mmCIF file of C-alpha atoms and ligand atoms in Angstrom:
data_model
loop_
_atom_site.group_PDB
_atom_site.id
_atom_site.type_symbol
_atom_site.label_atom_id
_atom_site.label_comp_id
_atom_site.label_asym_id
_atom_site.label_seq_id
_atom_site.Cartn_x
_atom_site.Cartn_y
_atom_site.Cartn_z
ATOM 1 C CA SER A 16 12.219 -0.446 -9.667
ATOM 2 C CA ASP A 17 14.781 -3.235 -9.259
ATOM 3 C CA ARG A 18 15.213 -2.454 -5.608
ATOM 4 C CA LEU A 19 11.468 -2.207 -5.150
ATOM 5 C CA PHE A 20 11.064 -5.571 -6.851
ATOM 6 C CA GLY A 21 13.708 -7.006 -4.555
ATOM 7 C CA GLY A 22 11.711 -5.580 -1.670
ATOM 8 C CA PHE A 23 8.587 -7.461 -2.633
ATOM 9 C CA ARG A 24 10.189 -10.641 -3.895
ATOM 10 C CA LYS A 25 8.735 -12.980 -1.288
ATOM 11 C CA THR A 26 5.272 -11.427 -1.428
ATOM 12 C CA SER A 27 5.309 -11.712 -5.185
ATOM 13 C CA GLU A 28 6.495 -15.309 -5.200
ATOM 14 C CA ARG A 29 3.762 -16.319 -2.816
ATOM 15 C CA LEU A 30 0.908 -14.543 -4.565
ATOM 16 C CA SER A 31 2.092 -15.741 -7.973
ATOM 17 C CA SER A 32 2.304 -19.361 -6.966
ATOM 18 C CA ASN A 33 -1.037 -19.137 -5.153
ATOM 19 C CA LEU A 34 -2.700 -17.601 -8.222
ATOM 20 C CA THR A 35 -1.064 -19.986 -10.661
ATOM 21 C CA GLY A 36 -2.253 -22.851 -8.515
ATOM 22 C CA ALA A 37 -5.787 -21.435 -8.721
ATOM 23 C CA VAL A 38 -6.143 -21.507 -12.516
ATOM 24 C CA GLY A 39 -5.086 -24.952 -13.502
ATOM 25 C CA THR A 40 -8.296 -25.311 -15.527
ATOM 26 C CA ALA A 41 -9.302 -23.534 -18.682
ATOM 27 C CA ARG A 42 -12.345 -21.386 -17.965
ATOM 28 C CA LEU A 43 -13.070 -18.891 -15.233
ATOM 29 C CA ASP A 44 -15.951 -20.625 -13.464
ATOM 30 C CA ASP A 45 -17.192 -20.367 -9.884
ATOM 31 C CA ALA A 46 -14.824 -23.009 -8.560
ATOM 32 C CA THR A 47 -11.847 -21.226 -10.103
ATOM 33 C CA LEU A 48 -13.045 -17.898 -8.726
ATOM 34 C CA ASP A 49 -13.303 -19.483 -5.272
ATOM 35 C CA ASP A 50 -9.704 -20.641 -5.613
ATOM 36 C CA VAL A 51 -8.583 -17.187 -6.719
ATOM 37 C CA GLU A 52 -10.358 -15.578 -3.780
ATOM 38 C CA ASP A 53 -8.744 -18.058 -1.373
ATOM 39 C CA ALA A 54 -5.346 -17.436 -2.951
ATOM 40 C CA LEU A 55 -5.743 -13.702 -2.335
ATOM 41 C CA ILE A 56 -6.812 -14.230 1.270
ATOM 42 C CA VAL A 57 -3.906 -16.539 2.097
ATOM 43 C CA SER A 58 -1.626 -13.973 0.484
ATOM 44 C CA ASP A 59 -2.739 -11.476 3.163
ATOM 45 C CA LEU A 60 -4.859 -9.224 0.921
ATOM 46 C CA GLY A 61 -7.757 -9.675 3.342
ATOM 47 C CA PRO A 62 -11.316 -10.896 2.738
ATOM 48 C CA ALA A 63 -12.691 -7.527 1.605
ATOM 49 C CA ALA A 64 -10.121 -6.930 -1.141
ATOM 50 C CA ALA A 65 -10.258 -10.609 -2.145
ATOM 51 C CA SER A 66 -14.016 -10.455 -2.539
ATOM 52 C CA ARG A 67 -13.866 -7.199 -4.485
ATOM 53 C CA ILE A 68 -11.230 -8.567 -6.858
ATOM 54 C CA ARG A 69 -13.202 -11.765 -7.317
ATOM 55 C CA GLY A 70 -16.302 -9.743 -8.183
ATOM 56 C CA ARG A 71 -14.450 -7.653 -10.754
ATOM 57 C CA LEU A 72 -12.898 -10.721 -12.396
ATOM 58 C CA ALA A 73 -16.316 -12.379 -12.567
ATOM 59 C CA GLU A 74 -17.853 -9.260 -14.138
ATOM 60 C CA GLN A 75 -15.205 -9.060 -16.810
ATOM 61 C CA ARG A 76 -14.281 -12.623 -17.594
ATOM 62 C CA PHE A 77 -16.763 -15.141 -16.249
ATOM 63 C CA GLY A 78 -16.848 -18.222 -18.470
ATOM 64 C CA LEU A 79 -13.894 -17.049 -20.547
ATOM 65 C CA GLN A 80 -10.577 -18.779 -20.952
ATOM 66 C CA ILE A 81 -7.826 -17.303 -18.857
ATOM 67 C CA THR A 82 -4.170 -18.244 -18.586
ATOM 68 C CA PRO A 83 -2.260 -17.898 -15.326
ATOM 69 C CA GLN A 84 -0.395 -14.948 -16.835
ATOM 70 C CA GLU A 85 -3.640 -13.207 -17.841
ATOM 71 C CA LEU A 86 -5.037 -13.857 -14.406
ATOM 72 C CA LYS A 87 -2.006 -12.288 -12.753
ATOM 73 C CA GLU A 88 -2.302 -9.238 -14.987
ATOM 74 C CA ALA A 89 -6.004 -8.892 -14.267
ATOM 75 C CA VAL A 90 -5.387 -9.198 -10.519
ATOM 76 C CA ALA A 91 -2.572 -6.641 -10.716
ATOM 77 C CA GLU A 92 -4.939 -4.197 -12.408
ATOM 78 C CA GLU A 93 -7.536 -4.657 -9.651
ATOM 79 C CA ILE A 94 -4.893 -4.268 -6.931
ATOM 80 C CA ALA A 95 -3.731 -1.051 -8.578
ATOM 81 C CA ALA A 96 -7.331 0.199 -8.620
ATOM 82 C CA ILE A 97 -7.514 -0.383 -4.842
ATOM 83 C CA LEU A 98 -4.131 1.240 -4.152
ATOM 84 C CA ARG A 99 -4.357 4.313 -6.411
ATOM 85 C CA PRO A 100 -6.819 6.301 -4.289
ATOM 86 C CA VAL A 101 -4.659 5.989 -1.140
ATOM 87 C CA ALA A 102 -1.230 6.764 -2.614
ATOM 88 C CA LYS A 103 -0.359 10.152 -1.223
ATOM 89 C CA PRO A 104 3.129 11.411 -0.331
ATOM 90 C CA ILE A 105 3.612 13.736 2.645
ATOM 91 C CA GLU A 106 3.975 17.215 1.288
ATOM 92 C CA ILE A 107 5.568 20.031 3.220
ATOM 93 C CA VAL A 108 2.908 22.711 2.961
ATOM 94 C CA ALA A 109 2.506 24.096 6.494
ATOM 95 C CA PHE A 110 2.269 27.806 6.866
ATOM 96 C CA PRO A 111 3.587 29.012 9.174
ATOM 97 C CA ARG A 112 6.445 26.541 9.424
ATOM 98 C CA PRO A 113 7.259 24.076 10.852
ATOM 99 C CA GLN A 114 5.104 21.262 9.584
ATOM 100 C CA VAL A 115 4.718 19.025 12.611
ATOM 101 C CA ILE A 116 4.773 15.322 11.786
ATOM 102 C CA LEU A 117 3.902 13.058 14.694
ATOM 103 C CA VAL A 118 5.105 9.512 14.178
ATOM 104 C CA ILE A 119 3.328 6.761 16.079
ATOM 105 C CA GLY A 120 3.460 2.967 16.151
ATOM 106 C CA VAL A 121 4.321 0.067 18.404
ATOM 107 C CA ASN A 122 7.892 -0.478 19.540
ATOM 108 C CA GLY A 123 9.852 -2.486 17.025
ATOM 109 C CA SER A 124 7.676 -1.472 14.064
ATOM 110 C CA GLY A 125 10.538 0.566 12.597
ATOM 111 C CA LYS A 126 9.377 3.937 13.882
ATOM 112 C CA THR A 127 12.812 5.383 14.666
ATOM 113 C CA THR A 128 14.327 4.148 11.418
ATOM 114 C CA THR A 129 11.379 5.536 9.477
ATOM 115 C CA ILE A 130 11.823 8.942 11.112
ATOM 116 C CA ALA A 131 15.446 8.947 9.955
ATOM 117 C CA LYS A 132 14.414 7.879 6.457
ATOM 118 C CA LEU A 133 11.778 10.613 6.285
ATOM 119 C CA ALA A 134 14.267 13.205 7.491
ATOM 120 C CA HIS A 135 16.709 12.072 4.823
ATOM 121 C CA TRP A 136 13.982 12.166 2.189
ATOM 122 C CA PHE A 137 13.034 15.753 3.066
ATOM 123 C CA GLN A 138 16.689 16.762 3.147
ATOM 124 C CA GLU A 139 17.077 15.476 -0.399
ATOM 125 C CA ASP A 140 14.344 17.941 -1.356
ATOM 126 C CA ASP A 141 16.278 20.722 0.392
ATOM 127 C CA TYR A 142 13.954 21.017 3.350
ATOM 128 C CA GLU A 143 15.358 21.769 6.783
ATOM 129 C CA VAL A 144 14.397 19.120 9.275
ATOM 130 C CA MET A 145 14.476 18.850 13.055
ATOM 131 C CA LEU A 146 13.757 15.821 15.220
ATOM 132 C CA ALA A 147 12.086 15.674 18.631
ATOM 133 C CA ALA A 148 12.717 12.684 20.888
ATOM 134 C CA GLY A 149 9.205 12.328 22.293
ATOM 135 C CA ASP A 150 9.611 8.664 23.217
ATOM 136 C CA THR A 151 10.994 9.421 26.658
ATOM 137 C CA PHE A 152 9.872 6.087 28.036
ATOM 138 C CA ARG A 153 12.845 4.188 26.650
ATOM 139 C CA ALA A 154 16.331 5.619 27.123
ATOM 140 C CA ALA A 155 17.441 3.538 24.141
ATOM 141 C CA ALA A 156 14.899 5.271 21.916
ATOM 142 C CA ILE A 157 16.323 8.704 22.724
ATOM 143 C CA GLY A 158 19.859 7.498 22.108
ATOM 144 C CA GLN A 159 18.949 5.779 18.851
ATOM 145 C CA LEU A 160 17.220 8.876 17.502
ATOM 146 C CA ALA A 161 20.165 11.035 18.562
ATOM 147 C CA THR A 162 22.526 8.743 16.670
ATOM 148 C CA TRP A 163 20.441 9.140 13.519
ATOM 149 C CA ALA A 164 20.300 12.927 14.030
ATOM 150 C CA GLU A 165 24.075 13.029 14.144
ATOM 151 C CA ARG A 166 24.425 10.847 11.088
ATOM 152 C CA LEU A 167 21.913 12.968 9.171
ATOM 153 C CA ASP A 168 23.345 16.184 10.555
ATOM 154 C CA VAL A 169 19.964 17.450 11.730
ATOM 155 C CA PRO A 170 19.236 19.130 15.056
ATOM 156 C CA ILE A 171 17.400 17.146 17.704
ATOM 157 C CA VAL A 172 15.447 18.279 20.734
ATOM 158 C CA ARG A 173 15.685 15.763 23.521
ATOM 159 C CA GLY A 174 15.186 15.525 27.246
ATOM 160 C CA PRO A 175 15.918 13.052 29.996
ATOM 161 C CA GLU A 176 14.523 9.532 30.121
ATOM 162 C CA GLY A 177 11.165 9.702 31.833
ATOM 163 C CA GLY A 178 10.785 13.382 30.918
ATOM 164 C CA ASP A 179 7.530 14.920 29.752
ATOM 165 C CA PRO A 180 7.045 14.256 26.011
ATOM 166 C CA ALA A 181 4.736 17.249 25.669
ATOM 167 C CA SER A 182 7.426 19.595 26.954
ATOM 168 C CA ILE A 183 9.930 18.156 24.444
ATOM 169 C CA VAL A 184 7.428 18.759 21.686
ATOM 170 C CA PHE A 185 6.863 22.283 22.969
ATOM 171 C CA ASP A 186 10.604 22.956 22.933
ATOM 172 C CA GLY A 187 10.834 21.384 19.489
ATOM 173 C CA VAL A 188 8.199 23.630 17.952
ATOM 174 C CA LYS A 189 9.785 26.696 19.583
ATOM 175 C CA ALA A 190 13.224 25.813 18.274
ATOM 176 C CA ALA A 191 11.952 24.908 14.813
ATOM 177 C CA THR A 192 9.952 28.125 14.611
ATOM 178 C CA ASP A 193 12.985 30.206 15.642
ATOM 179 C CA ARG A 194 15.185 28.551 13.036
ATOM 180 C CA GLY A 195 12.595 28.556 10.286
ATOM 181 C CA THR A 196 12.775 24.774 10.087
ATOM 182 C CA ASP A 197 10.433 23.254 7.501
ATOM 183 C CA ALA A 198 9.574 19.979 9.185
ATOM 184 C CA LEU A 199 9.639 18.858 12.800
ATOM 185 C CA ILE A 200 9.422 15.078 13.042
ATOM 186 C CA VAL A 201 8.325 13.861 16.461
ATOM 187 C CA ASP A 202 9.018 10.387 17.816
ATOM 188 C CA THR A 203 6.455 9.120 20.323
ATOM 189 C CA ALA A 204 6.184 6.236 22.742
ATOM 190 C CA GLY A 205 4.734 3.025 21.343
ATOM 191 C CA ARG A 206 3.364 1.420 24.446
ATOM 192 C CA LEU A 207 0.174 -0.203 23.303
ATOM 193 C CA GLN A 208 0.189 -2.451 26.369
ATOM 194 C CA ASN A 209 -0.834 0.600 28.330
ATOM 195 C CA LYS A 210 -3.410 2.189 26.083
ATOM 196 C CA ARG A 211 -4.776 4.652 28.621
ATOM 197 C CA GLU A 212 -1.351 6.137 29.390
ATOM 198 C CA LEU A 213 -0.411 6.286 25.741
ATOM 199 C CA MET A 214 -3.683 7.977 24.903
ATOM 200 C CA ASP A 215 -3.205 10.546 27.675
ATOM 201 C CA GLU A 216 0.339 11.190 26.545
ATOM 202 C CA LEU A 217 -0.643 11.704 22.912
ATOM 203 C CA GLU A 218 -3.575 13.892 23.914
ATOM 204 C CA LYS A 219 -1.302 16.091 25.974
ATOM 205 C CA ILE A 220 1.103 16.403 23.050
ATOM 206 C CA ARG A 221 -1.818 17.403 20.823
ATOM 207 C CA ARG A 222 -3.008 19.963 23.371
ATOM 208 C CA VAL A 223 0.395 21.597 23.636
ATOM 209 C CA LEU A 224 0.844 21.566 19.865
ATOM 210 C CA GLY A 225 -2.609 23.023 19.337
ATOM 211 C CA ARG A 226 -1.801 25.919 21.623
ATOM 212 C CA LEU A 227 1.281 26.768 19.573
ATOM 213 C CA ASN A 228 -0.365 26.219 16.215
ATOM 214 C CA PRO A 229 -4.008 25.195 15.811
ATOM 215 C CA GLU A 230 -3.107 23.273 12.629
ATOM 216 C CA ALA A 231 -0.550 21.080 14.378
ATOM 217 C CA PRO A 232 0.078 18.200 14.235
ATOM 218 C CA HIS A 233 -0.212 18.430 10.461
ATOM 219 C CA ASP A 234 0.428 14.734 10.026
ATOM 220 C CA VAL A 235 -0.025 11.768 12.335
ATOM 221 C CA VAL A 236 1.831 8.959 10.609
ATOM 222 C CA LEU A 237 1.342 5.402 11.785
ATOM 223 C CA VAL A 238 4.290 3.094 11.155
ATOM 224 C CA LEU A 239 3.305 -0.533 10.586
ATOM 225 C CA ASP A 240 5.499 -3.607 10.299
ATOM 226 C CA ALA A 241 4.346 -5.671 7.300
ATOM 227 C CA THR A 242 5.746 -8.853 8.822
ATOM 228 C CA ASN A 243 2.913 -8.636 11.376
ATOM 229 C CA GLY A 244 0.410 -9.411 8.621
ATOM 230 C CA GLN A 245 -3.162 -9.128 9.832
ATOM 231 C CA ASN A 246 -1.990 -7.851 13.240
ATOM 232 C CA ALA A 247 -0.805 -4.727 11.491
ATOM 233 C CA LEU A 248 -4.429 -4.127 10.542
ATOM 234 C CA SER A 249 -5.682 -4.333 14.106
ATOM 235 C CA GLN A 250 -2.992 -1.808 15.040
ATOM 236 C CA ILE A 251 -4.561 0.630 12.577
ATOM 237 C CA GLU A 252 -7.829 0.262 14.407
ATOM 238 C CA VAL A 253 -6.329 0.788 17.855
ATOM 239 C CA PHE A 254 -4.186 3.768 16.859
ATOM 240 C CA GLN A 255 -7.159 5.357 15.106
ATOM 241 C CA GLN A 256 -8.891 5.352 18.487
ATOM 242 C CA VAL A 257 -5.846 6.349 20.504
ATOM 243 C CA ALA A 258 -4.339 9.005 18.294
ATOM 244 C CA GLY A 259 -6.213 9.674 15.088
ATOM 245 C CA VAL A 260 -4.138 8.661 12.095
ATOM 246 C CA THR A 261 -3.716 10.727 8.931
ATOM 247 C CA GLY A 262 -1.543 8.298 7.005
ATOM 248 C CA LEU A 263 0.492 5.111 6.997
ATOM 249 C CA ILE A 264 4.021 4.012 6.280
ATOM 250 C CA MET A 265 4.521 0.270 6.056
ATOM 251 C CA THR A 266 7.989 -1.053 6.831
ATOM 252 C CA LYS A 267 9.963 -4.271 6.343
ATOM 253 C CA LEU A 268 8.401 -5.121 3.002
ATOM 254 C CA ASP A 269 11.771 -6.583 2.147
ATOM 255 C CA GLY A 270 12.119 -10.098 3.433
ATOM 256 C CA THR A 271 8.434 -10.789 4.096
ATOM 257 C CA ALA A 272 5.832 -12.658 2.064
ATOM 258 C CA ARG A 273 3.090 -10.665 3.794
ATOM 259 C CA GLY A 274 3.221 -7.505 1.672
ATOM 260 C CA GLY A 275 -0.351 -8.195 0.537
ATOM 261 C CA VAL A 276 -1.386 -6.613 3.823
ATOM 262 C CA LEU A 277 -0.816 -3.237 2.147
ATOM 263 C CA VAL A 278 -3.764 -3.992 -0.109
ATOM 264 C CA ALA A 279 -5.867 -5.117 2.853
ATOM 265 C CA ALA A 280 -5.054 -1.870 4.687
ATOM 266 C CA ALA A 281 -5.978 0.233 1.653
ATOM 267 C CA GLU A 282 -9.260 -1.607 1.104
ATOM 268 C CA GLN A 283 -10.361 -1.704 4.739
ATOM 269 C CA TYR A 284 -9.247 1.690 6.031
ATOM 270 C CA GLY A 285 -8.731 3.911 3.007
ATOM 271 C CA LEU A 286 -6.031 5.869 4.862
ATOM 272 C CA PRO A 287 -3.350 7.545 2.770
ATOM 273 C CA ILE A 288 -0.229 5.436 2.299
ATOM 274 C CA HIS A 289 2.728 7.788 2.230
ATOM 275 C CA ALA A 290 5.680 5.523 1.582
ATOM 276 C CA ILE A 291 7.054 2.039 2.136
ATOM 277 C CA GLY A 292 10.168 0.789 3.901
ATOM 278 C CA VAL A 293 12.262 -1.803 2.098
ATOM 279 C CA GLY A 294 15.402 -1.979 4.225
ATOM 280 C CA GLU A 295 17.312 -0.698 7.223
ATOM 281 C CA LYS A 296 19.277 2.118 5.626
ATOM 282 C CA MET A 297 18.313 5.758 5.477
ATOM 283 C CA ASP A 298 17.638 5.628 1.742
ATOM 284 C CA ASP A 299 15.441 2.533 2.000
ATOM 285 C CA LEU A 300 12.176 4.461 1.972
ATOM 286 C CA ARG A 301 10.296 4.306 -1.344
ATOM 287 C CA PRO A 302 7.521 6.502 -2.637
ATOM 288 C CA PHE A 303 4.308 4.513 -2.730
ATOM 289 C CA ASP A 304 3.727 3.932 -6.442
ATOM 290 C CA PRO A 305 0.448 1.962 -6.668
ATOM 291 C CA ASP A 306 0.876 0.720 -10.236
ATOM 292 C CA LEU A 307 4.423 -0.397 -9.673
ATOM 293 C CA VAL A 308 3.575 -2.128 -6.392
ATOM 294 C CA ALA A 309 0.580 -3.869 -7.966
ATOM 295 C CA ARG A 310 2.628 -5.074 -10.924
ATOM 296 C CA VAL A 311 5.400 -6.257 -8.657
ATOM 297 C CA ILE A 312 3.268 -8.197 -6.187
ATOM 298 C CA ALA A 313 0.869 -9.897 -8.626
HETATM 299 P P1 GDP B 260 11.073 1.220 16.686
HETATM 300 O O1 GDP B 260 11.227 0.444 17.947
HETATM 301 O O2 GDP B 260 9.683 1.169 16.168
HETATM 302 O O3 GDP B 260 11.615 2.598 16.754
HETATM 303 O O4 GDP B 260 11.891 0.403 15.583
HETATM 304 P P2 GDP B 260 13.332 0.614 14.960
HETATM 305 O O5 GDP B 260 13.324 1.785 14.026
HETATM 306 O O6 GDP B 260 14.353 0.592 16.026
HETATM 307 O O7 GDP B 260 13.409 -0.678 14.053
HETATM 308 C C1 GDP B 260 13.404 -1.976 14.601
HETATM 309 C C2 GDP B 260 14.266 -2.876 13.727
HETATM 310 O O8 GDP B 260 13.686 -2.998 12.435
HETATM 311 C C3 GDP B 260 15.671 -2.290 13.501
HETATM 312 O O9 GDP B 260 16.587 -3.356 13.514
HETATM 313 C C4 GDP B 260 15.575 -1.690 12.106
HETATM 314 O O10 GDP B 260 16.815 -1.657 11.439
HETATM 315 C C5 GDP B 260 14.618 -2.623 11.435
HETATM 316 N N1 GDP B 260 13.868 -1.994 10.311
HETATM 317 C C6 GDP B 260 13.176 -0.846 10.295
HETATM 318 N N2 GDP B 260 12.614 -0.635 9.092
HETATM 319 C C7 GDP B 260 12.957 -1.674 8.308
HETATM 320 C C8 GDP B 260 12.689 -2.061 6.932
HETATM 321 O O11 GDP B 260 11.968 -1.396 6.168
HETATM 322 N N3 GDP B 260 13.231 -3.241 6.520
HETATM 323 C C9 GDP B 260 13.993 -4.022 7.325
HETATM 324 N N4 GDP B 260 14.487 -5.163 6.829
HETATM 325 N N5 GDP B 260 14.247 -3.702 8.603
HETATM 326 C C10 GDP B 260 13.743 -2.547 9.090
#
């Protein structure tokens, strides 16, 4: 909890000071509610969540006295209510194995690091993990994933730079099936600048996977960088179209004041949030605990 709090420190400071600024006066009237709503919007919670929270506060407390502390607690409760329905860890349930987890997201979002963190997380639960270096567009991406694989002591299936990602994925599923591996985590290219190519590439991966196992991919996890604020939200939209997304992991919640974007994502898209990244190390992935996050940010 301490490390999670550390992770959200800047977000929390910003929302707290914005909210405290909103309730200088004694009673919760329309002007104060406007200020609260604005405070939530400038704290990156998005207009939809801000309006919902405003409505709930008005229902419960309109005309009543409210201290800044009570306001923060009430807001935290409403944030928790928005986050609870989307909190959903990835569970390894695929039968037959492996569970194929496709990881997508723009370059720089923390995709590779998140794959390593996920692998580490599953290892801690005694699952066998394998990685597939499906981002063949960047030589550095293959090398970086291979370095993590070595550090984690997990096998990796890789090919040459410029190779066919679908054939890497094919080899990965074959190898994981032969070894009885529980989870195959697949890195993919994050070239949103060329949407058509990316879409074709991901479709081909899906086709190949589907031929090997109609259930695969079991998860399509979109990695989002919280420091991108509202831009992270438009990435959800684009990747929904390009790839179909089954869940989110938001990274870099340490060191940003824009963590409120988690709430905006939950309110606007309702996609499962699997976990959050709060640092660069392999154990810096946290389960997404909605009540804890709500209490920490508000
Ligand atoms: P990719 O291009 O999407 O694969 O991104 P990388 O995994 O290479 O990450 C890009 C940079 O962000 C690296 O320097 C990572 O160490 C860093 N990074 C990834 N996740 C986090 C996080 O949760 N917190 C912080 N502070 N840095 C992160």
